[in-house]
Amino acid sequence: MSERCDLLITNLNAATMDPSIAGGYGVIEDAAIAVTKGRIVWIGPRRDLPECTPDRIVDGEGQWATPGLIDCHTHLVYGGHRAGEFARRLGGESYEEVARSGGGIISTVRATRGASAENLYKLAEPRLHALMAEGVTTVEIKSGYGLDLDTELKQLRTARRLAQHNSVEIVTTCLAAHALPPEYDGRADEYIDLICEQILPAVAREQLADAVDMFCETIGFTVDQCQRVIDAAKKLDLPVKVHAEQLARTGATEMAAKSGALSVDHIEYISDADVLAMAESGTVAVLLPGAFYTLHETQVPPIEKLREAGVCMALATDLNPGSCPIASLRLMMNMGCQLFGLTPAEALAGVTRAAARALGLCCSRGVLREGLRADIVLWPMDTPDQLAYEVGALKPARIFLEGRDITAC
Ligand code: DI6
Ligand code: FE
């Protein structure tokens, strides 16, 4: 480390989430972190800190530092709401029944097509701010409520605009293969043609998406249709993610692992063979307990088998109007433990290190380590277990985005 640095944070305990440091949290007690040009240039025990002259010193006041939290799966740009359906499901109707009756995703598509870009922005920003207030410094936002060229582009442009006007990193994903639009009723293969030949090329030309996703499910698209979307994405050098095995086993995870997908998301109904395929391909398991809870699902993903196979397990909100209208990543940490049996340390890894990997960003964030982005959150707590244990009152004391103090933003 050179003598000068921009920022020095001392007098703190660090939960680095660095797997090369023993223990679930990679703890460094009484630590110091030096930052230059938005990157961590030194982290370690304060007593070992080399001579340096920082432009700015922040006293951590004995608090805990973690990497900035990452929500690697949201659909937070959409028009309207689905409170009416919530009541119908409480009345006993299933998610599939509501969808087949013309509600579900298609009702949000109607509202999103009818909303102006300005209005979509205004509706999305408070959802984004709710996540940022919890210490989230990177958010993934999917399209998927347009299902036509113009509205898919409108959604992705809105997500890019949110990044320009908010102190948070946003990565975007094109999920045009989310549901079949009414105008293509009974013509799913032709809609897949539209996605592969028009929507994805247009999205790539305007660099509006960092990845491509698809809903491979009984009420979504088939494995063959999704394989075509994957092939088209690969031609455009876009990585892929798959909503897989949420409601039944379809073969989606097997297809995704074979295609080198970044992640498979939901995965309640995966088989033992799917677990091994993910372990082999390095595809990340993105667990979405909020959708599990909201849909009254009972099939828990095979956490113990994933753990034994060494599959990387991430956690995310899946923030969307239908299956998870919950803008809280911290609540997902709690649910990941309570509903799925994760440990508190696995829950924090799920929204830092593993989430970065699910977005193909593990070289830049998700761990407090030299060379990575200085996305750092300070928490007024006694132990990192508190992050999964309690929800609501425990808030970040300080938030740094690439070394910039954004606490007040
Ligand atoms: N699975 C889900 O749970 C969400 N999308 C998906 O592929 C639901 C989206 C919605 O209901 O609006
Ligand atoms: Fe989703």
GROMACS .gro file of C-alpha atoms and ligand atoms in nm:
model
  422
    1MET     CA    1   0.000   0.000   0.000
    2SER     CA    2   0.135   0.347  -0.085
    3GLU     CA    3   0.170   0.591   0.205
    4ARG     CA    4  -0.127   0.806   0.101
    5CYS     CA    5  -0.484   0.678   0.096
    6ASP     CA    6  -0.819   0.851   0.050
    7LEU     CA    7  -0.995   0.699   0.349
    8LEU     CA    8  -0.903   0.501   0.660
    9ILE     CA    9  -1.175   0.336   0.869
   10THR     CA   10  -1.046   0.209   1.205
   11ASN     CA   11  -1.170   0.079   1.540
   12LEU     CA   12  -1.412  -0.175   1.397
   13ASN     CA   13  -1.471  -0.549   1.370
   14ALA     CA   14  -1.489  -0.673   1.013
   15ALA     CA   15  -1.713  -0.956   0.888
   16THR     CA   16  -1.517  -0.973   0.563
   17MET     CA   17  -1.706  -1.277   0.421
   18ASP     CA   18  -1.368  -1.379   0.284
   19PRO     CA   19  -1.371  -1.763   0.255
   20SER     CA   20  -0.990  -1.768   0.299
   21ILE     CA   21  -1.036  -1.644   0.659
   22ALA     CA   22  -1.159  -1.911   0.903
   23GLY     CA   23  -1.518  -1.905   1.030
   24GLY     CA   24  -1.848  -1.835   0.854
   25TYR     CA   25  -1.798  -1.458   0.858
   26GLY     CA   26  -1.420  -1.430   0.798
   27VAL     CA   27  -1.390  -1.211   1.106
   28ILE     CA   28  -1.103  -0.965   1.171
   29GLU     CA   29  -1.137  -0.811   1.518
   30ASP     CA   30  -1.013  -0.461   1.593
   31ALA     CA   31  -0.954  -0.408   1.223
   32ALA     CA   32  -0.869  -0.118   0.992
   33ILE     CA   33  -0.961  -0.065   0.626
   34ALA     CA   34  -0.773   0.167   0.390
   35VAL     CA   35  -0.936   0.285   0.066
   36THR     CA   36  -0.797   0.458  -0.243
   37LYS     CA   37  -0.984   0.538  -0.566
   38GLY     CA   38  -1.291   0.346  -0.444
   39ARG     CA   39  -1.099   0.022  -0.383
   40ILE     CA   40  -0.984  -0.144  -0.062
   41VAL     CA   41  -0.603  -0.117  -0.063
   42TRP     CA   42  -0.548  -0.268   0.282
   43ILE     CA   43  -0.757  -0.458   0.536
   44GLY     CA   44  -0.634  -0.636   0.849
   45PRO     CA   45  -0.585  -0.609   1.227
   46ARG     CA   46  -0.531  -0.244   1.322
   47ARG     CA   47  -0.205  -0.333   1.500
   48ASP     CA   48  -0.060  -0.447   1.163
   49LEU     CA   49  -0.165  -0.134   0.972
   50PRO     CA   50   0.137  -0.004   0.773
   51GLU     CA   51   0.244   0.363   0.791
   52CYS     CA   52  -0.010   0.568   0.595
   53THR     CA   53  -0.143   0.923   0.566
   54PRO     CA   54  -0.514   0.912   0.495
   55ASP     CA   55  -0.698   1.219   0.360
   56ARG     CA   56  -0.987   1.118   0.582
   57ILE     CA   57  -1.021   0.901   0.894
   58VAL     CA   58  -1.351   0.750   1.007
   59ASP     CA   59  -1.377   0.608   1.361
   60GLY     CA   60  -1.579   0.289   1.343
   61GLU     CA   61  -1.665   0.326   1.712
   62GLY     CA   62  -1.626  -0.049   1.767
   63GLN     CA   63  -1.908  -0.127   1.521
   64TRP     CA   64  -1.915  -0.414   1.270
   65ALA     CA   65  -1.826  -0.369   0.901
   66THR     CA   66  -1.971  -0.595   0.632
   67PRO     CA   67  -1.958  -0.582   0.254
   68GLY     CA   68  -2.240  -0.378   0.101
   69LEU     CA   69  -2.544  -0.602   0.067
   70ILE     CA   70  -2.643  -0.726  -0.281
   71ASP     CA   71  -3.000  -0.804  -0.394
   72CYS     CA   72  -2.932  -1.027  -0.696
   73HIS     CA   73  -3.298  -1.086  -0.801
   74THR     CA   74  -3.570  -0.819  -0.827
   75HIS     CA   75  -3.851  -0.721  -1.063
   76LEU     CA   76  -3.889  -0.379  -0.898
   77VAL     CA   77  -3.981  -0.177  -1.208
   78TYR     CA   78  -4.354  -0.235  -1.276
   79GLY     CA   79  -4.687  -0.057  -1.301
   80GLY     CA   80  -4.990  -0.107  -1.078
   81HIS     CA   81  -5.020  -0.352  -0.787
   82ARG     CA   82  -5.188  -0.688  -0.725
   83ALA     CA   83  -5.349  -0.636  -0.384
   84GLY     CA   84  -5.678  -0.772  -0.520
   85GLU     CA   85  -5.515  -1.102  -0.608
   86PHE     CA   86  -5.360  -1.119  -0.262
   87ALA     CA   87  -5.714  -1.128  -0.124
   88ARG     CA   88  -5.818  -1.390  -0.380
   89ARG     CA   89  -5.527  -1.615  -0.281
   90LEU     CA   90  -5.611  -1.568   0.087
   91GLY     CA   91  -5.957  -1.683  -0.019
   92GLY     CA   92  -5.806  -2.011  -0.139
   93GLU     CA   93  -5.732  -1.955  -0.509
   94SER     CA   94  -5.384  -2.072  -0.617
   95TYR     CA   95  -5.126  -1.859  -0.797
   96GLU     CA   96  -5.168  -2.073  -1.109
   97GLU     CA   97  -5.550  -2.040  -1.103
   98VAL     CA   98  -5.526  -1.662  -1.077
   99ALA     CA   99  -5.273  -1.659  -1.364
  100ARG     CA  100  -5.490  -1.882  -1.582
  101SER     CA  101  -5.792  -1.659  -1.516
  102GLY     CA  102  -5.609  -1.369  -1.687
  103GLY     CA  103  -5.466  -1.224  -1.365
  104GLY     CA  104  -5.112  -1.276  -1.249
  105ILE     CA  105  -4.817  -1.151  -1.452
  106ILE     CA  106  -5.044  -1.048  -1.743
  107SER     CA  107  -5.237  -0.802  -1.525
  108THR     CA  108  -4.909  -0.631  -1.435
  109VAL     CA  109  -4.813  -0.635  -1.802
  110ARG     CA  110  -5.128  -0.438  -1.883
  111ALA     CA  111  -5.050  -0.182  -1.610
  112THR     CA  112  -4.684  -0.154  -1.713
  113ARG     CA  113  -4.764  -0.112  -2.084
  114GLY     CA  114  -5.009   0.162  -1.989
  115ALA     CA  115  -4.768   0.350  -1.761
  116SER     CA  116  -4.538   0.630  -1.883
  117ALA     CA  117  -4.163   0.591  -1.830
  118GLU     CA  118  -4.185   0.881  -1.584
  119ASN     CA  119  -4.456   0.708  -1.387
  120LEU     CA  120  -4.267   0.376  -1.384
  121TYR     CA  121  -3.966   0.562  -1.246
  122LYS     CA  122  -4.173   0.726  -0.972
  123LEU     CA  123  -4.327   0.392  -0.868
  124ALA     CA  124  -3.991   0.208  -0.867
  125GLU     CA  125  -3.777   0.459  -0.675
  126PRO     CA  126  -3.936   0.411  -0.329
  127ARG     CA  127  -3.890   0.032  -0.368
  128LEU     CA  128  -3.523   0.089  -0.450
  129HIS     CA  129  -3.483   0.330  -0.156
  130ALA     CA  130  -3.631   0.072   0.083
  131LEU     CA  131  -3.353  -0.169  -0.017
  132MET     CA  132  -3.082   0.100  -0.002
  133ALA     CA  133  -3.190   0.196   0.352
  134GLU     CA  134  -3.108  -0.161   0.456
  135GLY     CA  135  -2.746  -0.133   0.336
  136VAL     CA  136  -2.801  -0.268  -0.016
  137THR     CA  137  -2.533  -0.122  -0.247
  138THR     CA  138  -2.591  -0.341  -0.559
  139VAL     CA  139  -2.934  -0.432  -0.700
  140GLU     CA  140  -3.032  -0.647  -0.997
  141ILE     CA  141  -3.347  -0.533  -1.182
  142LYS     CA  142  -3.528  -0.746  -1.441
  143SER     CA  143  -3.769  -0.646  -1.714
  144GLY     CA  144  -4.045  -0.897  -1.792
  145TYR     CA  145  -4.364  -0.693  -1.754
  146GLY     CA  146  -4.360  -0.559  -2.107
  147LEU     CA  147  -4.348  -0.873  -2.325
  148ASP     CA  148  -4.319  -0.651  -2.633
  149LEU     CA  149  -4.022  -0.461  -2.773
  150ASP     CA  150  -4.117  -0.107  -2.664
  151THR     CA  151  -4.220  -0.187  -2.309
  152GLU     CA  152  -3.928  -0.419  -2.239
  153LEU     CA  153  -3.697  -0.137  -2.352
  154LYS     CA  154  -3.898   0.111  -2.142
  155GLN     CA  155  -3.850  -0.103  -1.830
  156LEU     CA  156  -3.475  -0.151  -1.887
  157ARG     CA  157  -3.419   0.220  -1.964
  158THR     CA  158  -3.603   0.304  -1.641
  159ALA     CA  159  -3.369   0.074  -1.447
  160ARG     CA  160  -3.064   0.240  -1.607
  161ARG     CA  161  -3.208   0.582  -1.519
  162LEU     CA  162  -3.257   0.478  -1.156
  163ALA     CA  163  -2.883   0.403  -1.148
  164GLN     CA  164  -2.799   0.751  -1.279
  165HIS     CA  165  -2.999   0.926  -1.007
  166ASN     CA  166  -2.934   0.707  -0.701
  167SER     CA  167  -2.623   0.614  -0.502
  168VAL     CA  168  -2.645   0.244  -0.575
  169GLU     CA  169  -2.510   0.006  -0.836
  170ILE     CA  170  -2.780  -0.140  -1.064
  171VAL     CA  171  -2.736  -0.433  -1.302
  172THR     CA  172  -3.016  -0.516  -1.542
  173THR     CA  173  -3.155  -0.840  -1.685
  174CYS     CA  174  -3.387  -0.887  -1.984
  175LEU     CA  175  -3.670  -1.125  -1.882
  176ALA     CA  176  -3.884  -1.093  -2.195
  177ALA     CA  177  -3.939  -1.472  -2.160
  178HIS     CA  178  -4.142  -1.417  -1.842
  179ALA     CA  179  -4.489  -1.503  -1.969
  180LEU     CA  180  -4.678  -1.533  -2.298
  181PRO     CA  181  -4.837  -1.201  -2.395
  182PRO     CA  182  -5.212  -1.223  -2.478
  183GLU     CA  183  -5.150  -1.122  -2.840
  184TYR     CA  184  -4.947  -1.441  -2.884
  185ASP     CA  185  -5.200  -1.672  -2.721
  186GLY     CA  186  -5.139  -2.028  -2.851
  187ARG     CA  187  -4.832  -1.909  -3.048
  188ALA     CA  188  -4.554  -1.940  -2.790
  189ASP     CA  189  -4.288  -2.042  -3.042
  190GLU     CA  190  -4.356  -1.729  -3.247
  191TYR     CA  191  -4.317  -1.516  -2.933
  192ILE     CA  192  -3.982  -1.687  -2.871
  193ASP     CA  193  -3.892  -1.587  -3.230
  194LEU     CA  194  -3.972  -1.225  -3.141
  195ILE     CA  195  -3.750  -1.243  -2.833
  196CYS     CA  196  -3.457  -1.405  -3.016
  197GLU     CA  197  -3.477  -1.207  -3.341
  198GLN     CA  198  -3.593  -0.862  -3.226
  199ILE     CA  199  -3.603  -0.796  -2.850
  200LEU     CA  200  -3.262  -0.936  -2.746
  201PRO     CA  201  -3.073  -0.783  -3.044
  202ALA     CA  202  -3.232  -0.441  -2.971
  203VAL     CA  203  -3.149  -0.469  -2.602
  204ALA     CA  204  -2.789  -0.563  -2.687
  205ARG     CA  205  -2.752  -0.279  -2.938
  206GLU     CA  206  -2.850  -0.027  -2.668
  207GLN     CA  207  -2.652  -0.215  -2.400
  208LEU     CA  208  -2.961  -0.214  -2.179
  209ALA     CA  209  -2.906  -0.555  -2.020
  210ASP     CA  210  -2.617  -0.726  -1.840
  211ALA     CA  211  -2.783  -1.070  -1.858
  212VAL     CA  212  -3.085  -1.260  -1.994
  213ASP     CA  213  -3.337  -1.454  -1.783
  214MET     CA  214  -3.639  -1.679  -1.852
  215PHE     CA  215  -3.929  -1.843  -1.665
  216CYS     CA  216  -3.895  -2.215  -1.739
  217GLU     CA  217  -4.209  -2.351  -1.579
  218THR     CA  218  -4.544  -2.519  -1.635
  219ILE     CA  219  -4.710  -2.173  -1.654
  220GLY     CA  220  -4.403  -2.019  -1.827
  221PHE     CA  221  -4.195  -2.156  -2.119
  222THR     CA  222  -4.071  -2.507  -2.200
  223VAL     CA  223  -3.711  -2.628  -2.178
  224ASP     CA  224  -3.685  -2.626  -2.559
  225GLN     CA  225  -3.817  -2.271  -2.585
  226CYS     CA  226  -3.581  -2.156  -2.309
  227GLN     CA  227  -3.285  -2.330  -2.475
  228ARG     CA  228  -3.353  -2.113  -2.782
  229VAL     CA  229  -3.344  -1.799  -2.565
  230ILE     CA  230  -3.016  -1.917  -2.408
  231ASP     CA  231  -2.862  -1.977  -2.752
  232ALA     CA  232  -2.970  -1.632  -2.872
  233ALA     CA  233  -2.826  -1.469  -2.557
  234LYS     CA  234  -2.497  -1.650  -2.603
  235LYS     CA  235  -2.471  -1.523  -2.961
  236LEU     CA  236  -2.493  -1.171  -2.811
  237ASP     CA  237  -2.235  -1.255  -2.540
  238LEU     CA  238  -2.493  -1.208  -2.267
  239PRO     CA  239  -2.477  -1.440  -1.964
  240VAL     CA  240  -2.795  -1.625  -1.864
  241LYS     CA  241  -2.999  -1.693  -1.550
  242VAL     CA  242  -3.308  -1.914  -1.523
  243HIS     CA  243  -3.620  -1.911  -1.303
  244ALA     CA  244  -3.616  -2.286  -1.251
  245GLU     CA  245  -3.809  -2.562  -1.073
  246GLN     CA  246  -4.024  -2.314  -0.878
  247LEU     CA  247  -4.356  -2.500  -0.910
  248ALA     CA  248  -4.250  -2.843  -1.049
  249ARG     CA  249  -3.948  -3.030  -1.185
  250THR     CA  250  -3.913  -2.942  -1.555
  251GLY     CA  251  -3.545  -3.006  -1.641
  252ALA     CA  252  -3.474  -2.630  -1.635
  253THR     CA  253  -3.184  -2.656  -1.388
  254GLU     CA  254  -3.022  -2.936  -1.587
  255MET     CA  255  -3.050  -2.721  -1.905
  256ALA     CA  256  -2.915  -2.414  -1.723
  257ALA     CA  257  -2.618  -2.597  -1.570
  258LYS     CA  258  -2.529  -2.751  -1.908
  259SER     CA  259  -2.544  -2.400  -2.059
  260GLY     CA  260  -2.314  -2.255  -1.791
  261ALA     CA  261  -2.583  -2.028  -1.648
  262LEU     CA  262  -2.479  -1.779  -1.379
  263SER     CA  263  -2.769  -1.887  -1.158
  264VAL     CA  264  -3.089  -2.083  -1.124
  265ASP     CA  265  -3.347  -1.910  -0.908
  266HIS     CA  266  -3.626  -2.054  -0.685
  267ILE     CA  267  -3.530  -2.430  -0.727
  268GLU     CA  268  -3.779  -2.574  -0.475
  269TYR     CA  269  -3.838  -2.884  -0.694
  270ILE     CA  270  -3.483  -2.970  -0.807
  271SER     CA  271  -3.361  -3.333  -0.806
  272ASP     CA  272  -3.039  -3.482  -0.667
  273ALA     CA  273  -2.902  -3.495  -1.022
  274ASP     CA  274  -2.975  -3.121  -1.059
  275VAL     CA  275  -2.774  -3.050  -0.742
  276LEU     CA  276  -2.476  -3.238  -0.884
  277ALA     CA  277  -2.509  -3.060  -1.219
  278MET     CA  278  -2.497  -2.722  -1.040
  279ALA     CA  279  -2.195  -2.827  -0.833
  280GLU     CA  280  -2.015  -2.927  -1.152
  281SER     CA  281  -2.101  -2.614  -1.355
  282GLY     CA  282  -2.058  -2.368  -1.068
  283THR     CA  283  -2.409  -2.235  -1.129
  284VAL     CA  284  -2.529  -2.043  -0.821
  285ALA     CA  285  -2.851  -2.143  -0.639
  286VAL     CA  286  -3.056  -1.826  -0.575
  287LEU     CA  287  -3.300  -1.896  -0.292
  288LEU     CA  288  -3.617  -1.685  -0.280
  289PRO     CA  289  -3.792  -1.749   0.055
  290GLY     CA  290  -4.023  -1.449   0.011
  291ALA     CA  291  -4.196  -1.609  -0.290
  292PHE     CA  292  -4.206  -1.943  -0.103
  293TYR     CA  293  -4.380  -1.766   0.188
  294THR     CA  294  -4.618  -1.555  -0.024
  295LEU     CA  295  -4.730  -1.851  -0.238
  296HIS     CA  296  -4.776  -2.073   0.071
  297GLU     CA  297  -4.531  -2.318  -0.086
  298THR     CA  298  -4.440  -2.623   0.125
  299GLN     CA  299  -4.159  -2.780  -0.080
  300VAL     CA  300  -3.832  -2.646   0.067
  301PRO     CA  301  -3.524  -2.642  -0.162
  302PRO     CA  302  -3.278  -2.927  -0.068
  303ILE     CA  303  -3.047  -2.706   0.139
  304GLU     CA  304  -2.852  -2.990   0.305
  305LYS     CA  305  -2.779  -3.155  -0.033
  306LEU     CA  306  -2.674  -2.819  -0.183
  307ARG     CA  307  -2.450  -2.757   0.119
  308GLU     CA  308  -2.291  -3.106   0.098
  309ALA     CA  309  -2.231  -3.067  -0.277
  310GLY     CA  310  -2.064  -2.728  -0.218
  311VAL     CA  311  -2.317  -2.539  -0.431
  312CYS     CA  312  -2.295  -2.162  -0.378
  313MET     CA  313  -2.625  -2.044  -0.221
  314ALA     CA  314  -2.743  -1.685  -0.265
  315LEU     CA  315  -3.052  -1.516  -0.119
  316ALA     CA  316  -3.262  -1.241  -0.276
  317THR     CA  317  -3.595  -1.061  -0.244
  318ASP     CA  318  -3.755  -1.146  -0.584
  319LEU     CA  319  -3.932  -0.815  -0.523
  320ASN     CA  320  -4.237  -0.827  -0.755
  321PRO     CA  321  -4.610  -0.748  -0.731
  322GLY     CA  322  -4.731  -1.109  -0.746
  323SER     CA  323  -4.521  -1.358  -0.557
  324CYS     CA  324  -4.314  -1.127  -0.332
  325PRO     CA  325  -4.428  -0.767  -0.279
  326ILE     CA  326  -4.168  -0.739   0.005
  327ALA     CA  327  -3.894  -0.473  -0.025
  328SER     CA  328  -3.669  -0.613   0.251
  329LEU     CA  329  -3.350  -0.814   0.192
  330ARG     CA  330  -3.295  -0.838   0.569
  331LEU     CA  331  -3.632  -1.011   0.607
  332MET     CA  332  -3.517  -1.257   0.338
  333MET     CA  333  -3.208  -1.331   0.551
  334ASN     CA  334  -3.437  -1.409   0.844
  335MET     CA  335  -3.669  -1.621   0.628
  336GLY     CA  336  -3.371  -1.802   0.472
  337CYS     CA  337  -3.284  -1.917   0.823
  338GLN     CA  338  -3.635  -1.971   0.959
  339LEU     CA  339  -3.799  -2.131   0.652
  340PHE     CA  340  -3.505  -2.292   0.469
  341GLY     CA  341  -3.264  -2.377   0.756
  342LEU     CA  342  -2.968  -2.162   0.653
  343THR     CA  343  -2.727  -2.053   0.926
  344PRO     CA  344  -2.702  -1.676   0.995
  345ALA     CA  345  -2.352  -1.681   0.840
  346GLU     CA  346  -2.488  -1.855   0.526
  347ALA     CA  347  -2.762  -1.593   0.511
  348LEU     CA  348  -2.507  -1.309   0.510
  349ALA     CA  349  -2.291  -1.491   0.255
  350GLY     CA  350  -2.609  -1.529   0.050
  351VAL     CA  351  -2.657  -1.152   0.020
  352THR     CA  352  -2.288  -1.068  -0.026
  353ARG     CA  353  -2.031  -1.314  -0.168
  354ALA     CA  354  -2.277  -1.560  -0.327
  355ALA     CA  355  -2.504  -1.284  -0.462
  356ALA     CA  356  -2.205  -1.121  -0.632
  357ARG     CA  357  -2.129  -1.455  -0.797
  358ALA     CA  358  -2.490  -1.495  -0.912
  359LEU     CA  359  -2.443  -1.166  -1.100
  360GLY     CA  360  -2.098  -1.253  -1.237
  361LEU     CA  361  -1.951  -0.972  -1.019
  362CYS     CA  362  -1.744  -1.168  -0.766
  363CYS     CA  363  -1.421  -1.013  -0.896
  364SER     CA  364  -1.535  -0.666  -0.789
  365ARG     CA  365  -1.751  -0.698  -0.473
  366GLY     CA  366  -1.925  -0.910  -0.213
  367VAL     CA  367  -1.615  -0.956   0.010
  368LEU     CA  368  -1.406  -0.706   0.209
  369ARG     CA  369  -1.070  -0.784   0.049
  370GLU     CA  370  -0.782  -0.588  -0.104
  371GLY     CA  371  -0.852  -0.493  -0.466
  372LEU     CA  372  -1.232  -0.511  -0.436
  373ARG     CA  373  -1.477  -0.222  -0.432
  374ALA     CA  374  -1.501  -0.034  -0.104
  375ASP     CA  375  -1.877  -0.101  -0.069
  376ILE     CA  376  -1.883  -0.112   0.311
  377VAL     CA  377  -2.163  -0.096   0.569
  378LEU     CA  378  -2.108  -0.021   0.940
  379TRP     CA  379  -2.363  -0.175   1.181
  380PRO     CA  380  -2.423  -0.085   1.548
  381MET     CA  381  -2.438  -0.449   1.665
  382ASP     CA  382  -2.257  -0.697   1.890
  383THR     CA  383  -2.248  -0.992   1.650
  384PRO     CA  384  -2.314  -1.038   1.273
  385ASP     CA  385  -2.575  -1.301   1.367
  386GLN     CA  386  -2.802  -1.005   1.446
  387LEU     CA  387  -2.841  -0.929   1.072
  388ALA     CA  388  -3.048  -1.245   1.016
  389TYR     CA  389  -3.191  -1.257   1.370
  390GLU     CA  390  -3.367  -0.920   1.379
  391VAL     CA  391  -3.555  -0.716   1.117
  392GLY     CA  392  -3.651  -0.348   1.118
  393ALA     CA  393  -3.480  -0.175   1.411
  394LEU     CA  394  -3.116  -0.260   1.334
  395LYS     CA  395  -3.021  -0.018   1.058
  396PRO     CA  396  -2.685   0.071   0.901
  397ALA     CA  397  -2.491   0.345   1.088
  398ARG     CA  398  -2.275   0.427   0.781
  399ILE     CA  399  -2.281   0.318   0.417
  400PHE     CA  400  -1.987   0.361   0.178
  401LEU     CA  401  -2.023   0.311  -0.198
  402GLU     CA  402  -1.681   0.276  -0.362
  403GLY     CA  403  -1.539   0.456  -0.057
  404ARG     CA  404  -1.787   0.744  -0.090
  405ASP     CA  405  -1.992   0.805   0.228
  406ILE     CA  406  -2.353   0.783   0.105
  407THR     CA  407  -2.511   0.745   0.451
  408ALA     CA  408  -2.710   1.066   0.417
  409CYS     CA  409  -2.805   1.008   0.048
  410DI6     N1  410  -4.175  -1.645  -1.072
  410DI6     C1  411  -4.225  -1.568  -0.976
  410DI6     O1  412  -4.250  -1.600  -0.864
  410DI6     C2  413  -4.244  -1.432  -1.032
  410DI6     N2  414  -4.198  -1.448  -1.164
  410DI6     C3  415  -4.158  -1.572  -1.183
  410DI6     O2  416  -4.110  -1.611  -1.285
  410DI6     C4  417  -4.387  -1.388  -1.023
  410DI6     C5  418  -4.412  -1.262  -1.095
  410DI6     C6  419  -4.552  -1.210  -1.080
  410DI6     O3  420  -4.638  -1.281  -1.031
  410DI6     O4  421  -4.572  -1.092  -1.117
  411FE      FE  422  -3.829  -1.370  -1.000
   0.00000   0.00000   0.00000
